Coordinates of N, CA and C in Angstrom, one line a residue:
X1 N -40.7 -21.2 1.6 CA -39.8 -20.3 2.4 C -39.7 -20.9 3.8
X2 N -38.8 -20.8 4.1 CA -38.1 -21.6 5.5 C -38.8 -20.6 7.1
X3 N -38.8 -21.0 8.0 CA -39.2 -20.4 8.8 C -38.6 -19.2 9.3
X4 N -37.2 -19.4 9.5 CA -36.1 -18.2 9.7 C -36.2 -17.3 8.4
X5 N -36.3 -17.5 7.4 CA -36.4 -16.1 6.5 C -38.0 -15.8 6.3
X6 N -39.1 -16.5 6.7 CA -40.1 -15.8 6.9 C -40.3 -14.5 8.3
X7 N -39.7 -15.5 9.6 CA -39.3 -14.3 10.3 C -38.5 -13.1 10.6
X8 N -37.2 -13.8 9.7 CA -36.4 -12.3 9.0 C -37.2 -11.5 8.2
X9 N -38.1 -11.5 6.9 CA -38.9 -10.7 6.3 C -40.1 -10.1 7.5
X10 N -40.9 -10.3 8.3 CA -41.6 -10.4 9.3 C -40.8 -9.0 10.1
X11 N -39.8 -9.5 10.2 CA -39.3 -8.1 11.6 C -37.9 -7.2 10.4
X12 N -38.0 -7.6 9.2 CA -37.9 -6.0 8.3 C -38.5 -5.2 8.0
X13 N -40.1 -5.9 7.7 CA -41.0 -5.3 7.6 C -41.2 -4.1 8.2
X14 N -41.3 -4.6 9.7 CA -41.8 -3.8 10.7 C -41.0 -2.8 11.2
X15 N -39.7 -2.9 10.7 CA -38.3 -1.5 11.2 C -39.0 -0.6 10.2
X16 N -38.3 1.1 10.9 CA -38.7 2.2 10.6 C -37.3 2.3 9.1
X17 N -37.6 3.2 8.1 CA -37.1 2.9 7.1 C -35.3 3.5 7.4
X18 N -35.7 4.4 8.7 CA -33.9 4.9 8.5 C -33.0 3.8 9.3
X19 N -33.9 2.7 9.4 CA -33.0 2.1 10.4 C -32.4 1.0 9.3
X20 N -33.0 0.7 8.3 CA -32.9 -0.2 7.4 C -31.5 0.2 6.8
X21 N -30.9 1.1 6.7 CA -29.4 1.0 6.2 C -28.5 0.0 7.0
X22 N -28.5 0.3 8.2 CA -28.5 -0.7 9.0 C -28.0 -2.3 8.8
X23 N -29.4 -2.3 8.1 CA -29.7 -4.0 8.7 C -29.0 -4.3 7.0
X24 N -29.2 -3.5 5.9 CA -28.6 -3.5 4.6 C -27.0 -4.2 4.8
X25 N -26.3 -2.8 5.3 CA -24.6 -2.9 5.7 C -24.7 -4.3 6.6
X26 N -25.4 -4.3 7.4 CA -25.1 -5.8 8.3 C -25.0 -7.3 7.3
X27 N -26.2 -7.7 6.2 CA -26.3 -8.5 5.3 C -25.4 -8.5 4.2
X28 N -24.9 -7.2 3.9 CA -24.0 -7.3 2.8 C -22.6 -7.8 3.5
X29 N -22.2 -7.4 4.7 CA -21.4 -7.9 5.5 C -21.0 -9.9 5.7
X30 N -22.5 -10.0 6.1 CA -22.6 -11.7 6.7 C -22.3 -12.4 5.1
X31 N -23.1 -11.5 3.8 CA -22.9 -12.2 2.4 C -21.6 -12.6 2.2
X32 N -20.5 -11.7 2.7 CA -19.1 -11.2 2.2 C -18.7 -12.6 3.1
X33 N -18.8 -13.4 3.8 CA -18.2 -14.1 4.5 C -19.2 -15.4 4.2
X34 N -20.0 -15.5 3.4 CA -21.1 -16.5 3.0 C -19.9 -17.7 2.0
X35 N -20.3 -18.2 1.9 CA -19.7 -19.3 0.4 C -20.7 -19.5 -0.1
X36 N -22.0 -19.0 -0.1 CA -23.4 -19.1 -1.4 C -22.9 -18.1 -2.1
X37 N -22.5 -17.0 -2.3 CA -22.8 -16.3 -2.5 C -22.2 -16.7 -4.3
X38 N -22.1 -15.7 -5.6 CA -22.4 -15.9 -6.8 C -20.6 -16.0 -7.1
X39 N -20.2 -16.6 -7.5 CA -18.8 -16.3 -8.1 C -18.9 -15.3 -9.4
X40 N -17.8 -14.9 -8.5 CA -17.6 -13.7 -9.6 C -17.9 -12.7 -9.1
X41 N -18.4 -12.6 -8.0 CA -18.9 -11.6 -7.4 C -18.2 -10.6 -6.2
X42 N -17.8 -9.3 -6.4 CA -16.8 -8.6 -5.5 C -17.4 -7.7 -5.0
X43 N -16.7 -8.0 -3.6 CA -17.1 -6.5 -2.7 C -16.5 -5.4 -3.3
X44 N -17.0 -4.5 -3.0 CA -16.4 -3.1 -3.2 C -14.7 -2.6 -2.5
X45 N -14.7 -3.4 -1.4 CA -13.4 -3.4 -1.2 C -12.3 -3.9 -2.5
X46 N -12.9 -5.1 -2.6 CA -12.0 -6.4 -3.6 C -11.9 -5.5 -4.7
X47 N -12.8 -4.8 -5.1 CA -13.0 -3.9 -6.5 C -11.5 -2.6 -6.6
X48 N -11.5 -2.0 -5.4 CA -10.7 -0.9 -5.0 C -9.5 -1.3 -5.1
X49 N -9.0 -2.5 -4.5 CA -8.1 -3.3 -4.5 C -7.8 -3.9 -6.0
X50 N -8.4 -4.4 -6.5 CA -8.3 -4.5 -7.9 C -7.5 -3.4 -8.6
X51 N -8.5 -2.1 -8.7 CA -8.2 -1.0 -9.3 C -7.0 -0.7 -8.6
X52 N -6.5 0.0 -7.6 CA -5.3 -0.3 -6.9 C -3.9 -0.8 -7.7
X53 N -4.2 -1.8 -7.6 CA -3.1 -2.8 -7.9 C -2.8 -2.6 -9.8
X54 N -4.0 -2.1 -10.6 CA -3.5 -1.8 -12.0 C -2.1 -0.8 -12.0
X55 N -2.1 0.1 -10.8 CA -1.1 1.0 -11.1 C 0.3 1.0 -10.3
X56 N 0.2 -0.4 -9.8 CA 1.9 -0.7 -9.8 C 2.5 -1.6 -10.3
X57 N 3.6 -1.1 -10.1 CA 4.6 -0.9 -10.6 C 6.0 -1.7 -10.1
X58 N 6.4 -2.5 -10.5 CA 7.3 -3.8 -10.1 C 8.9 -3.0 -10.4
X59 N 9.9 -3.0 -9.1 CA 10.9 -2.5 -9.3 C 12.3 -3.9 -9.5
X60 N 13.2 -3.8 -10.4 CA 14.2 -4.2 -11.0 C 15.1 -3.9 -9.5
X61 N 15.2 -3.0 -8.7 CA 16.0 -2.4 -7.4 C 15.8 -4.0 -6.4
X62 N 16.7 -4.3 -5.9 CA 16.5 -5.4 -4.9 C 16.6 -4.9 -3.6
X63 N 15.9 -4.4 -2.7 CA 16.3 -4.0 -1.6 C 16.5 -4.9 0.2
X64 N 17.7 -4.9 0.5 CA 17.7 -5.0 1.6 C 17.3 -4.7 2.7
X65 N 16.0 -5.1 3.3 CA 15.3 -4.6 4.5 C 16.3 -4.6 5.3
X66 N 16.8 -5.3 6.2 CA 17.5 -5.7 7.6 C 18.7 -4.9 7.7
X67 N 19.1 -4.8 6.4 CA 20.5 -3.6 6.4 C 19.9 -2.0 6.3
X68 N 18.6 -1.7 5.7 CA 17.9 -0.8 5.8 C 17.5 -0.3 7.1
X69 N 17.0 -1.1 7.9 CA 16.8 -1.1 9.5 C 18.0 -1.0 10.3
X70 N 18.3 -1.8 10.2 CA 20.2 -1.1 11.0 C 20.9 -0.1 10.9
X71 N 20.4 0.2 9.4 CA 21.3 1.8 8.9 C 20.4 2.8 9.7
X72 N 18.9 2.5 9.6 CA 18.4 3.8 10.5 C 18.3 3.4 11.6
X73 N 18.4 3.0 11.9 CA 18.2 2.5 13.8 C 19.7 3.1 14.1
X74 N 21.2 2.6 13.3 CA 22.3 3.2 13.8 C 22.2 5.3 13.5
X75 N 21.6 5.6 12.5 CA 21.4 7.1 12.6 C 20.2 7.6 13.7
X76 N 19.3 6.9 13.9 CA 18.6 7.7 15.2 C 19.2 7.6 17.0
X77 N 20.0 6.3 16.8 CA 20.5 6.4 18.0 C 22.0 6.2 18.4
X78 N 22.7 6.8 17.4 CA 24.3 6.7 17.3 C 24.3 8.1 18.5
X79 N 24.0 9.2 18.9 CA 23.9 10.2 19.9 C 23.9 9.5 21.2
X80 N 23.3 8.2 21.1 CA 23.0 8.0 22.6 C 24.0 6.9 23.1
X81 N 24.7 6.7 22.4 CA 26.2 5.7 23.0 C 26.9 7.1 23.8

C-alpha cells in the first residue's frame, strides 16, 4: 500500500462516523471524474438519464426556432412601437 492511501485510511479512521457521509459523497465524486474507474460503470445521474431518455419520443414536426422567436418577441412587444 502506497503511503498516501495508508494516510488516507489513517485519518478515516480517526473521523467521527457522521462525518463520514461526507468524505463517502466527496470520493464517489473525485471517482466520477477518475479514468480508473470500471467500465461499465454509472453514476446515478448517468442511470436517471438513461431511464429518462427510454421515454422519448422523436417528432416527424420540423420546427423552426428563429421564426418561433420572432413570432413571440413580435407578440410581446408589438404594444410598444
Amino acid at each position: 500500500m502506497t503511503v498516501m492511501k495508508q494516510r488516507a485510511i489513517d485519518m478515516i479512521s480517526r473521523m467521527p462516523e457522521d462525518k463520514l457521509y461526507y468524505i463517502v459523497q466527496l470520493l464517489e465524486g473525485v471517482e466520477g471524474l477518475s479514468e480508473n474507474r470500471a467500465d461499465g460503470f454509472e453514476t446515478p445521474e448517468q442511470k436517471a438519464l438513461k431511464n429518462l431518455q427510454r421515454f422519448r419520443k422523436r417528432s416527424d414536426v420540423e420546427i423552426d426556432y428563429k421564426a418561433e422567436l420572432a413570432k413571440a418577441r413580435e407578440e410581446k412587444y408589438a404594444s410598444i412601437d
